[in-house]
Amino acid sequence: MPENILSKIDDPKSLRKLDLADLPALATELREFIIDVVSVKEGHLGASLGVVELTIALHYVFNTPEDLLVWDVGHQAYGHKILTGRRNIFDTNRQLNGISGFPKRTESEFDTFGVGHSSTSISAALGMAMASALNGNFDKHHIAVIGDASIASGMAFEGLNHAGVTDANLLVILNDNAIGIDPAVGALKNYFTAVKEGKNPRQNNMIKSLNFDYSGPIDGHDIFGLIKELRRLKRKKGPKFLHIITTKGKGLKKAEENQVKYHAPGKFDKLTGELAIQQENGLPAKFQDVFGLTLLDLARKNKKIIGITPAMPTGSSLKYMMDEFPERAFDVGIAEQHAVTLSAGMATQGMVVYCNIYSTFLQRAYDQVIHDVALQNLPVIFCLDRAGLVGEDGATHHGVFDIAFLRCIPNLTIYAPLNEIALRNILYTAQLDLKNPIAIRYPRGRGVITNWEVDYTEIQIGKANQLRKGNKHAILTTGFIGNAMSKAIDELPNQSDFSHYDFGFIKPLDERLLHHICENYQRITTLEEGTISGGFGSSIAEFVSRHKYKIDLQILGVPDKFIEHGTVEELHRYSRINKESLVEILQTY
């Protein structure tokens, strides 16, 4: 058996030249390589460790990239990247100007479809298969690898429903490990568990009922068994479905034992798996914890409060409420549309519903926000975590579009807190018999205040606040990025020229204050951690135009392009919304 097999694999062609007997050793080396790099550079660990054998088997059996392989979400694609020509640059993964943490079409011909959000793989691969048939290519294979959490999403079922009435050369592989980022939930998860345990009769197979050739469940870590089954399925035409059982975090004991924490664990000891100690004493709280702990406190006092999240109980910190009030806090799985309309249904019955969704994932439920909530003016409280630039996950996960796509919706209030206390107070205010839906957007990471658990204060809807008084230029900011502007003004020699206003409410705007500003200042500068196109600054421009004010207006924010991956600090600098860039801009006034 050759030593250091992985170093000789530059692409799947070289992989396919290996003897079958060499593949278990390659799997060991691939796992060790992923652990070595991620332990230092960070990233998504558990998912990629769980599909090492599957990744090798797929590229060994199928003629990639001519045969098309689509990974759902892409958390699990590190092994795929390493085997497809990116081994030598894998240490740049998720870093500025490095390779993406997700499959990306512009990065490699082996990345056949760009992913990052769940449940798209079946539809994409089916589209590819149907196109191949229309082009007269009936021998090309199309493979979608999807997890048991992702397949529960409505879009995955839409793809299965359509595929079952086609003769598309499609193979759907269910990677069943009973966990997404948090443990999988729902009746479908229970069904797959019954299948794995042999408690579900084969004649009651729901996948076969959708006209798929179903096989499995088989051991997803038995590379010889995988290859044998993939070769058999390769000879079959039409829609096929292979059910495999894997362990997330396979090969690193700590990652197997704590699959939630080791989904993306940060830095860790590659030998023991022990996480690097992070000193948190004296640091401000994370915004997600301010949300979670505040909601728990409010729920103790208000029995009508409900918490709902689509598959992010740990990341959103709704888990605090789920642990104490499991009958009033729900993880509905990767089902954003359902989460929004479920919230709307509860709101019709007088419940006070906090629907907690990452900003980037609310995009998946846009129709439900308009049609099911806003049109009926139901007072659902949308808590949009990870609003703004989120860092290394990159373009698929930045929460920069929500202001623009929500601002045009009638009846909807939009608020962005300046700090943790403002978030705490708007969460409190929202449950005081609010008559309209509201979206509260707050960033990933820590705030600026350590002592944030103070007495609640009701916030006046639509009221902006003056943070600093000056005499020439008005600075209007919304949300947490306003703190960077405050620090920038502090460094200016002409601080007295600048007034700074915090517009927590993006909608409705404080128009009375805006009239005063337009009548008393030479210039207005707006700042937001969202897209310049259609965002907060655009709303100020519309006000200025509507009232025919002659005033110089500058809009600062995220430029009109998809922002790639890097640290939050690097991406703020790129977008010119970090403190140093703001100082440079203001010094030109």
XYZ file of C-alpha atoms in Angstrom:
589
model
C 0.000 0.000 0.000
C 1.497 3.394 -0.995
C 2.315 5.896 1.727
C 0.669 9.310 1.880
C -1.892 8.518 -0.789
C -3.682 11.856 -0.518
C -0.639 13.890 -1.585
C -0.775 12.125 -4.959
C -4.475 12.849 -5.585
C -4.722 15.994 -7.700
C -8.142 15.278 -9.155
C -10.702 12.454 -9.381
C -8.899 10.965 -12.390
C -5.896 10.186 -10.201
C -8.268 8.920 -7.496
C -9.831 6.459 -9.927
C -6.403 4.966 -10.679
C -6.101 3.703 -7.084
C -6.714 0.092 -6.171
C -9.938 -0.462 -4.285
C -7.919 -1.761 -1.345
C -6.195 1.627 -0.950
C -9.393 3.580 -0.337
C -9.793 2.976 3.436
C -6.290 4.363 3.971
C -7.157 7.343 1.783
C -10.254 7.933 3.913
C -8.112 8.001 7.052
C -5.685 10.464 5.469
C -8.505 12.692 4.196
C -10.063 12.859 7.665
C -6.720 13.712 9.221
C -6.115 16.409 6.615
C -9.498 18.047 7.277
C -8.926 17.917 11.045
C -5.392 19.345 10.708
C -6.535 22.373 8.715
C -9.865 23.103 10.422
C -8.353 22.813 13.908
C -6.215 25.860 13.072
C -8.153 27.728 10.386
C -11.680 26.973 11.708
C -14.721 26.090 9.606
C -17.435 23.435 9.344
C -15.995 20.229 10.732
C -18.533 17.562 11.678
C -20.458 17.436 8.410
C -17.359 16.911 6.246
C -15.944 14.222 8.559
C -19.223 12.325 8.271
C -19.145 11.936 4.475
C -15.479 11.094 3.817
C -16.202 7.567 2.548
C -19.182 8.786 0.510
C -17.105 11.561 -1.068
C -14.357 9.159 -2.110
C -16.871 6.593 -3.390
C -18.769 9.125 -5.505
C -15.684 10.437 -7.263
C -14.329 6.882 -7.623
C -17.470 5.447 -9.244
C -18.743 8.395 -11.260
C -16.901 10.256 -13.996
C -16.903 13.686 -12.381
C -17.020 16.461 -13.540
C -18.775 15.057 -16.644
C -21.175 13.337 -14.259
C -22.693 16.115 -12.183
C -22.537 16.061 -8.380
C -24.565 18.512 -6.274
C -23.993 18.839 -2.522
C -26.947 20.171 -0.542
C -26.038 23.166 1.686
C -22.325 22.419 1.247
C -21.189 22.184 4.867
C -20.026 18.665 4.046
C -18.018 19.470 0.898
C -14.503 19.908 2.332
C -13.428 16.414 1.285
C -14.888 17.071 -2.165
C -12.824 20.256 -2.490
C -9.631 18.546 -1.370
C -10.052 15.705 -3.890
C -10.876 18.056 -6.772
C -7.665 20.050 -7.082
C -7.847 22.347 -4.075
C -5.778 20.398 -1.550
C -2.817 22.778 -1.742
C -4.971 25.864 -1.158
C -7.411 24.343 1.304
C -5.775 26.272 4.141
C -7.229 29.457 2.574
C -10.751 28.093 3.103
C -13.211 30.833 4.180
C -10.443 33.457 4.305
C -10.419 36.735 2.396
C -9.424 36.008 -1.227
C -9.252 32.279 -0.407
C -11.545 29.464 -1.481
C -15.161 29.488 -0.384
C -16.460 27.349 2.457
C -19.230 26.173 0.131
C -19.282 24.737 -3.408
C -19.108 27.612 -5.887
C -19.399 27.399 -9.665
C -16.795 30.092 -10.351
C -14.247 28.240 -8.212
C -14.169 24.825 -9.860
C -15.802 22.840 -12.662
C -16.411 20.149 -10.033
C -18.667 22.566 -8.126
C -21.640 22.124 -10.418
C -24.073 24.254 -8.429
C -23.501 27.050 -5.918
C -25.018 26.282 -2.516
C -25.115 27.570 1.045
C -28.815 27.357 1.880
C -30.496 23.981 2.295
C -32.778 21.798 0.228
C -31.862 22.990 -3.284
C -29.878 19.973 -4.489
C -32.727 17.767 -5.744
C -34.314 20.514 -7.834
C -30.940 21.584 -9.236
C -29.823 18.054 -10.102
C -33.218 17.259 -11.623
C -32.961 20.387 -13.769
C -29.518 19.271 -14.927
C -30.799 15.749 -15.696
C -33.759 17.006 -17.695
C -31.492 19.389 -19.632
C -29.082 16.546 -20.395
C -31.931 14.482 -21.814
C -33.114 17.391 -23.957
C -29.555 17.697 -25.262
C -29.584 14.014 -26.236
C -27.202 12.898 -23.471
C -28.917 9.976 -21.770
C -25.804 8.475 -20.197
C -24.721 11.372 -17.994
C -25.364 10.847 -14.275
C -26.740 13.488 -11.913
C -26.318 13.010 -8.160
C -27.828 15.051 -5.315
C -26.474 14.464 -1.788
C -28.917 15.730 0.826
C -29.172 15.358 4.612
C -32.107 14.132 6.651
C -32.684 17.645 8.057
C -32.596 19.291 4.626
C -34.872 16.750 2.940
C -37.660 17.687 5.359
C -37.853 21.136 3.774
C -40.736 21.824 1.409
C -38.512 22.570 -1.569
C -36.857 19.153 -1.362
C -40.273 17.518 -1.514
C -41.220 19.674 -4.489
C -38.176 18.279 -6.267
C -38.950 14.694 -5.268
C -42.562 15.104 -6.363
C -41.529 16.268 -9.821
C -38.673 13.796 -10.261
C -40.980 10.869 -9.527
C -42.966 11.474 -12.730
C -39.896 11.806 -14.954
C -37.419 9.337 -16.378
C -34.523 11.590 -15.405
C -31.193 9.926 -14.763
C -31.142 11.214 -11.181
C -29.672 9.678 -8.036
C -30.693 11.196 -4.704
C -28.481 10.137 -1.805
C -29.931 10.664 1.644
C -27.099 11.228 4.136
C -28.969 10.254 7.285
C -27.159 11.213 10.489
C -30.204 12.481 12.452
C -28.747 15.989 12.773
C -28.431 19.213 10.821
C -26.766 21.946 12.844
C -29.039 21.045 15.755
C -30.705 17.609 16.063
C -33.210 16.935 13.291
C -36.865 17.195 14.286
C -40.280 16.206 12.987
C -42.319 13.260 11.799
C -40.100 12.634 8.775
C -37.075 12.260 11.053
C -39.073 9.740 13.109
C -39.957 7.889 9.905
C -36.312 7.590 8.857
C -35.411 6.442 12.365
C -38.012 3.685 12.106
C -36.611 2.643 8.720
C -33.074 2.475 10.142
C -34.285 0.384 13.058
C -36.164 -2.012 10.789
C -39.510 -1.082 12.326
C -41.037 0.209 9.091
C -42.321 -2.418 6.633
C -40.833 -2.091 3.142
C -44.276 -1.940 1.572
C -44.838 1.273 3.524
C -41.846 3.001 1.912
C -42.813 6.591 1.115
C -39.860 7.119 -1.243
C -40.863 4.089 -3.350
C -44.388 5.475 -3.404
C -42.963 8.547 -5.186
C -41.704 6.266 -7.990
C -38.052 6.179 -6.957
C -35.968 3.041 -7.055
C -35.174 2.947 -3.314
C -32.249 1.080 -1.788
C -30.843 1.037 1.711
C -30.361 1.936 4.406
C -26.680 0.983 4.162
C -23.618 1.867 6.200
C -22.218 5.133 4.837
C -18.797 4.395 6.345
C -18.394 1.024 4.606
C -16.533 2.258 1.537
C -16.592 -1.130 -0.193
C -20.334 -1.508 0.350
C -20.910 2.057 -0.876
C -18.935 1.521 -4.049
C -20.691 -1.777 -4.785
C -24.110 -0.154 -4.408
C -23.186 2.964 -6.397
C -21.924 0.780 -9.239
C -25.216 -1.126 -9.224
C -27.242 2.080 -9.261
C -25.068 3.492 -12.034
C -26.435 0.794 -14.331
C -30.059 1.676 -13.585
C -32.034 4.346 -15.430
C -34.588 6.761 -14.027
C -34.947 8.308 -10.530
C -33.047 6.414 -7.822
C -32.784 6.973 -4.075
C -29.996 5.641 -1.873
C -30.412 5.860 1.907
C -27.109 5.801 3.811
C -26.440 6.032 7.537
C -23.491 8.111 8.723
C -22.153 9.648 11.920
C -21.557 13.394 11.906
C -18.032 14.075 13.170
C -16.861 10.534 12.344
C -13.221 9.963 13.250
C -12.882 12.610 15.966
C -14.283 11.332 19.258
C -15.219 14.751 20.642
C -17.007 15.646 17.398
C -18.989 12.411 17.495
C -19.968 12.965 21.142
C -20.987 16.642 20.779
C -22.239 17.031 17.240
C -23.876 20.426 17.800
C -20.747 22.100 19.198
C -18.451 20.494 16.629
C -20.539 21.541 13.626
C -18.287 24.618 13.485
C -16.181 24.420 16.645
C -13.613 27.149 16.097
C -9.998 26.275 16.912
C -9.325 22.952 18.680
C -6.553 20.500 19.488
C -6.321 18.178 16.488
C -5.165 15.235 18.629
C -7.610 15.421 21.525
C -10.413 17.458 19.982
C -10.420 19.772 22.997
C -11.695 23.230 22.081
C -9.397 26.207 22.457
C -10.222 28.077 25.664
C -11.854 31.415 24.934
C -11.714 34.006 27.678
C -15.168 35.574 27.873
C -15.081 37.186 31.312
C -15.841 40.880 31.118
C -16.835 40.766 27.438
C -20.161 42.161 26.197
C -22.865 39.581 25.499
C -23.611 38.135 22.094
C -26.723 39.646 20.556
C -28.228 36.161 20.148
C -27.951 35.640 23.924
C -29.469 39.044 24.651
C -32.401 37.914 22.511
C -32.649 34.440 24.034
C -32.353 35.459 27.680
C -34.637 38.467 27.288
C -37.305 36.366 25.564
C -37.086 33.787 28.341
C -37.547 36.514 30.955
C -40.519 37.976 29.089
C -42.057 34.522 28.592
C -41.989 33.904 32.322
C -44.204 36.958 32.778
C -46.388 36.722 29.672
C -47.962 33.316 29.065
C -49.050 34.274 25.550
C -45.464 34.526 24.315
C -44.438 31.893 21.759
C -40.970 31.314 20.280
C -40.455 29.760 16.844
C -37.261 29.064 14.892
C -36.555 27.094 11.701
C -33.717 24.762 12.751
C -31.593 27.325 14.616
C -32.408 26.913 18.332
C -28.765 26.972 19.451
C -27.522 29.588 16.994
C -30.408 31.923 17.796
C -30.392 31.114 21.554
C -34.113 30.288 21.462
C -32.949 27.113 23.182
C -33.073 28.947 26.522
C -36.856 29.222 26.168
C -37.206 25.760 24.600
C -35.541 24.182 27.641
C -37.824 25.933 30.161
C -41.049 26.191 28.124
C -40.995 23.349 25.570
C -44.749 23.704 25.094
C -44.329 27.334 23.952
C -41.033 27.299 22.013
C -40.603 25.310 18.814
C -37.911 24.273 16.387
C -39.871 23.516 13.204
C -36.886 22.245 11.197
C -35.534 23.724 7.975
C -38.904 25.169 7.051
C -38.795 28.968 6.945
C -42.050 29.327 5.017
C -43.840 27.116 7.513
C -42.281 29.001 10.436
C -43.665 32.325 9.194
C -47.166 31.072 8.421
C -47.298 29.013 11.628
C -46.507 32.264 13.443
C -49.276 34.013 11.544
C -51.772 31.310 12.475
C -50.867 31.594 16.148
C -51.129 35.374 15.984
C -54.726 35.130 14.757
C -55.525 33.451 18.071
C -54.010 36.159 20.227
C -50.584 34.645 20.830
C -47.518 36.908 20.961
C -45.211 35.192 18.506
C -41.471 35.829 18.238
C -40.388 34.250 14.951
C -36.601 34.043 15.102
C -34.919 33.617 11.699
C -31.475 34.520 10.440
C -31.750 37.453 8.046
C -30.350 35.442 5.132
C -32.921 32.679 5.686
C -35.920 35.020 5.843
C -35.339 35.491 2.113
C -36.737 31.964 1.734
C -40.095 32.996 3.194
C -40.660 36.329 1.477
C -44.124 35.513 0.118
C -45.280 34.351 3.532
C -44.106 37.609 5.144
C -46.115 39.612 2.611
C -49.149 37.412 2.043
C -49.698 35.651 5.353
C -48.480 38.258 7.844
C -48.346 41.823 6.516
C -51.397 41.691 4.253
C -53.502 40.549 7.213
C -51.648 42.956 9.541
C -50.900 40.204 12.036
C -48.553 41.319 14.851
C -45.847 38.692 14.329
C -42.486 39.748 15.809
C -39.690 38.822 13.394
C -36.321 38.648 15.141
C -33.695 38.713 12.408
C -30.411 37.406 13.759
C -27.150 37.729 11.757
C -28.310 40.939 10.057
C -25.428 42.618 8.263
C -22.097 41.138 7.160
C -21.529 37.815 8.918
C -17.957 37.018 7.910
C -16.464 33.765 6.700
C -19.659 32.111 5.452
C -19.688 34.683 2.685
C -22.203 35.758 0.076
C -24.801 33.056 0.778
C -25.107 34.077 4.418
C -24.658 37.849 4.651
C -27.845 39.418 6.031
C -27.597 42.611 3.997
C -30.800 42.570 1.941
C -33.489 42.573 4.631
C -33.917 46.346 4.958
C -34.390 46.696 1.210
C -36.778 43.779 0.755
C -38.824 44.506 3.885
C -39.052 48.285 3.579
C -41.487 48.110 0.660
C -44.029 45.966 2.561
C -47.065 47.862 3.954
C -47.970 47.513 7.651
C -44.488 46.293 8.603
C -42.382 48.147 11.188
C -38.577 47.743 10.932
C -36.219 48.395 13.834
C -32.449 48.040 14.210
C -31.107 48.411 17.771
C -27.979 50.464 18.413
C -26.905 48.186 21.278
C -27.966 45.372 23.602
C -30.179 47.541 25.788
C -32.052 48.823 22.745
C -32.598 45.215 21.617
C -33.833 44.261 25.064
C -36.240 47.202 25.149
C -37.695 46.629 21.675
C -38.303 42.962 22.533
C -40.164 44.180 25.613
C -42.080 46.861 23.698
C -43.131 44.440 20.968
C -45.231 42.360 23.387
C -47.132 45.371 24.751
C -50.197 44.886 22.553
C -48.480 45.806 19.293
C -51.009 46.087 16.451
C -48.666 45.571 13.486
C -45.946 43.113 12.483
C -42.408 44.200 13.286
C -38.979 43.084 12.075
C -36.094 43.551 14.519
C -32.678 43.157 12.876
C -29.501 42.672 14.908
C -25.983 41.501 14.068
C -23.909 38.421 14.630
C -21.437 38.600 17.487
C -20.986 40.713 20.593
C -22.316 44.126 21.447
C -20.684 46.931 23.403
C -22.343 46.812 26.840
C -21.538 44.346 29.621
C -24.297 45.385 32.038
C -27.261 45.081 29.668
C -29.790 43.345 31.950
C -31.384 46.569 33.175
C -35.018 47.461 33.820
C -37.196 47.504 30.722
C -38.162 50.789 29.078
C -40.906 51.055 26.479
C -39.677 52.431 23.169
C -41.800 54.988 21.317
C -42.525 53.568 17.870
C -41.056 55.664 15.071
C -38.910 57.913 17.278
C -35.261 58.612 16.449
C -32.694 59.826 18.988
C -29.966 62.441 18.864
C -26.674 61.040 20.127
C -24.479 64.083 19.512
C -25.241 67.733 18.707
C -23.295 69.639 16.055
C -23.886 72.594 13.761
C -23.084 71.711 10.116
C -23.460 68.082 9.130
C -26.105 65.545 10.175
C -25.060 61.890 10.430
C -27.981 59.440 10.373
C -27.216 55.824 11.285
C -29.352 52.782 11.890
C -28.442 49.775 13.970
C -25.241 48.562 15.590
C -22.978 50.086 12.927
C -23.843 53.440 14.500
C -21.252 52.654 17.181
C -18.508 52.695 14.535
C -19.718 56.118 13.425
C -19.661 57.430 16.998
C -16.042 56.302 17.370
C -15.137 57.861 14.016
C -16.571 61.258 14.993
C -14.630 61.069 18.269
C -11.404 61.060 16.243
C -12.223 64.148 14.172
C -10.629 67.509 14.983
C -13.895 69.256 14.043
C -16.302 67.140 16.109
C -18.557 70.134 16.753
C -19.502 70.178 13.068
C -21.334 66.874 13.332
C -24.709 65.930 14.769
C -25.297 62.198 15.075
C -28.791 60.677 15.077
C -29.703 57.048 15.773
C -32.633 56.026 13.550
C -33.527 52.741 15.190
C -36.801 52.806 13.288
C -36.168 52.421 9.598
C -39.917 52.236 9.106
C -41.762 54.324 10.097
C -39.206 57.118 9.868
C -39.216 59.982 12.336
C -40.394 62.489 9.724
C -40.781 65.347 12.170
C -37.108 65.062 13.052
C -36.168 64.647 9.396
C -37.842 67.959 8.521
C -35.809 69.632 11.271
C -32.591 68.042 9.971
C -33.217 69.028 6.338
C -33.969 72.594 7.366
C -30.948 73.084 9.652
C -27.952 71.241 8.191
C -25.754 71.619 5.101
C -25.275 67.925 4.481
C -26.789 64.560 5.459
C -24.770 61.346 5.571
C -26.515 58.020 6.181
C -24.866 54.781 7.320
C -26.263 51.245 7.451
C -24.956 47.681 7.485
C -27.163 46.739 4.591
C -27.323 47.320 0.864
C -27.072 50.889 -0.370
C -29.635 50.013 -3.036
C -33.109 50.259 -1.532
C -32.046 50.495 2.099
C -32.218 53.045 4.911
C -30.296 55.674 2.959
C -32.681 55.246 0.046
C -35.596 55.953 2.364
C -33.936 59.236 3.414
C -33.310 60.107 -0.254
C -36.994 59.471 -0.979
C -38.001 61.772 1.885
C -35.663 64.534 0.670
C -36.969 64.217 -2.883
C -40.619 64.016 -1.874
C -40.372 67.247 0.127
C -38.119 68.964 -2.442
C -35.303 69.764 -0.016
C -32.080 71.075 -1.556
C -29.495 69.353 0.586
C -26.337 67.355 -0.078
C -26.921 63.665 0.721
C -24.348 60.857 0.920
C -25.391 57.229 1.433
C -22.914 54.805 3.025
C -23.453 51.067 3.324
C -22.795 47.743 1.615
C -22.078 48.228 -2.111
C -24.312 46.847 -4.853
C -22.491 43.550 -5.296
C -22.342 40.163 -3.617
C -19.744 40.400 -0.859
C -17.413 37.410 -0.602
C -16.027 35.756 2.543
C -13.543 37.153 5.047
C -13.624 38.329 8.640
C -16.328 40.844 9.544
C -13.611 43.434 10.084
C -12.131 42.806 6.624
C -15.533 43.033 4.972
C -16.396 46.250 6.830
C -13.128 47.691 5.549
C -13.910 46.526 2.004
C -17.350 48.162 2.203
C -15.826 51.334 3.735
C -18.083 51.202 6.784
C -15.380 50.504 9.380
C -14.247 53.245 11.758
C -11.049 54.097 9.892
C -12.833 54.449 6.551
C -15.521 56.607 8.142
C -12.862 58.913 9.590
C -11.367 59.317 6.106
C -14.759 60.067 4.590
C -15.781 62.589 7.252
C -12.432 64.387 7.041
C -13.315 65.427 3.475
C -16.292 67.485 4.697
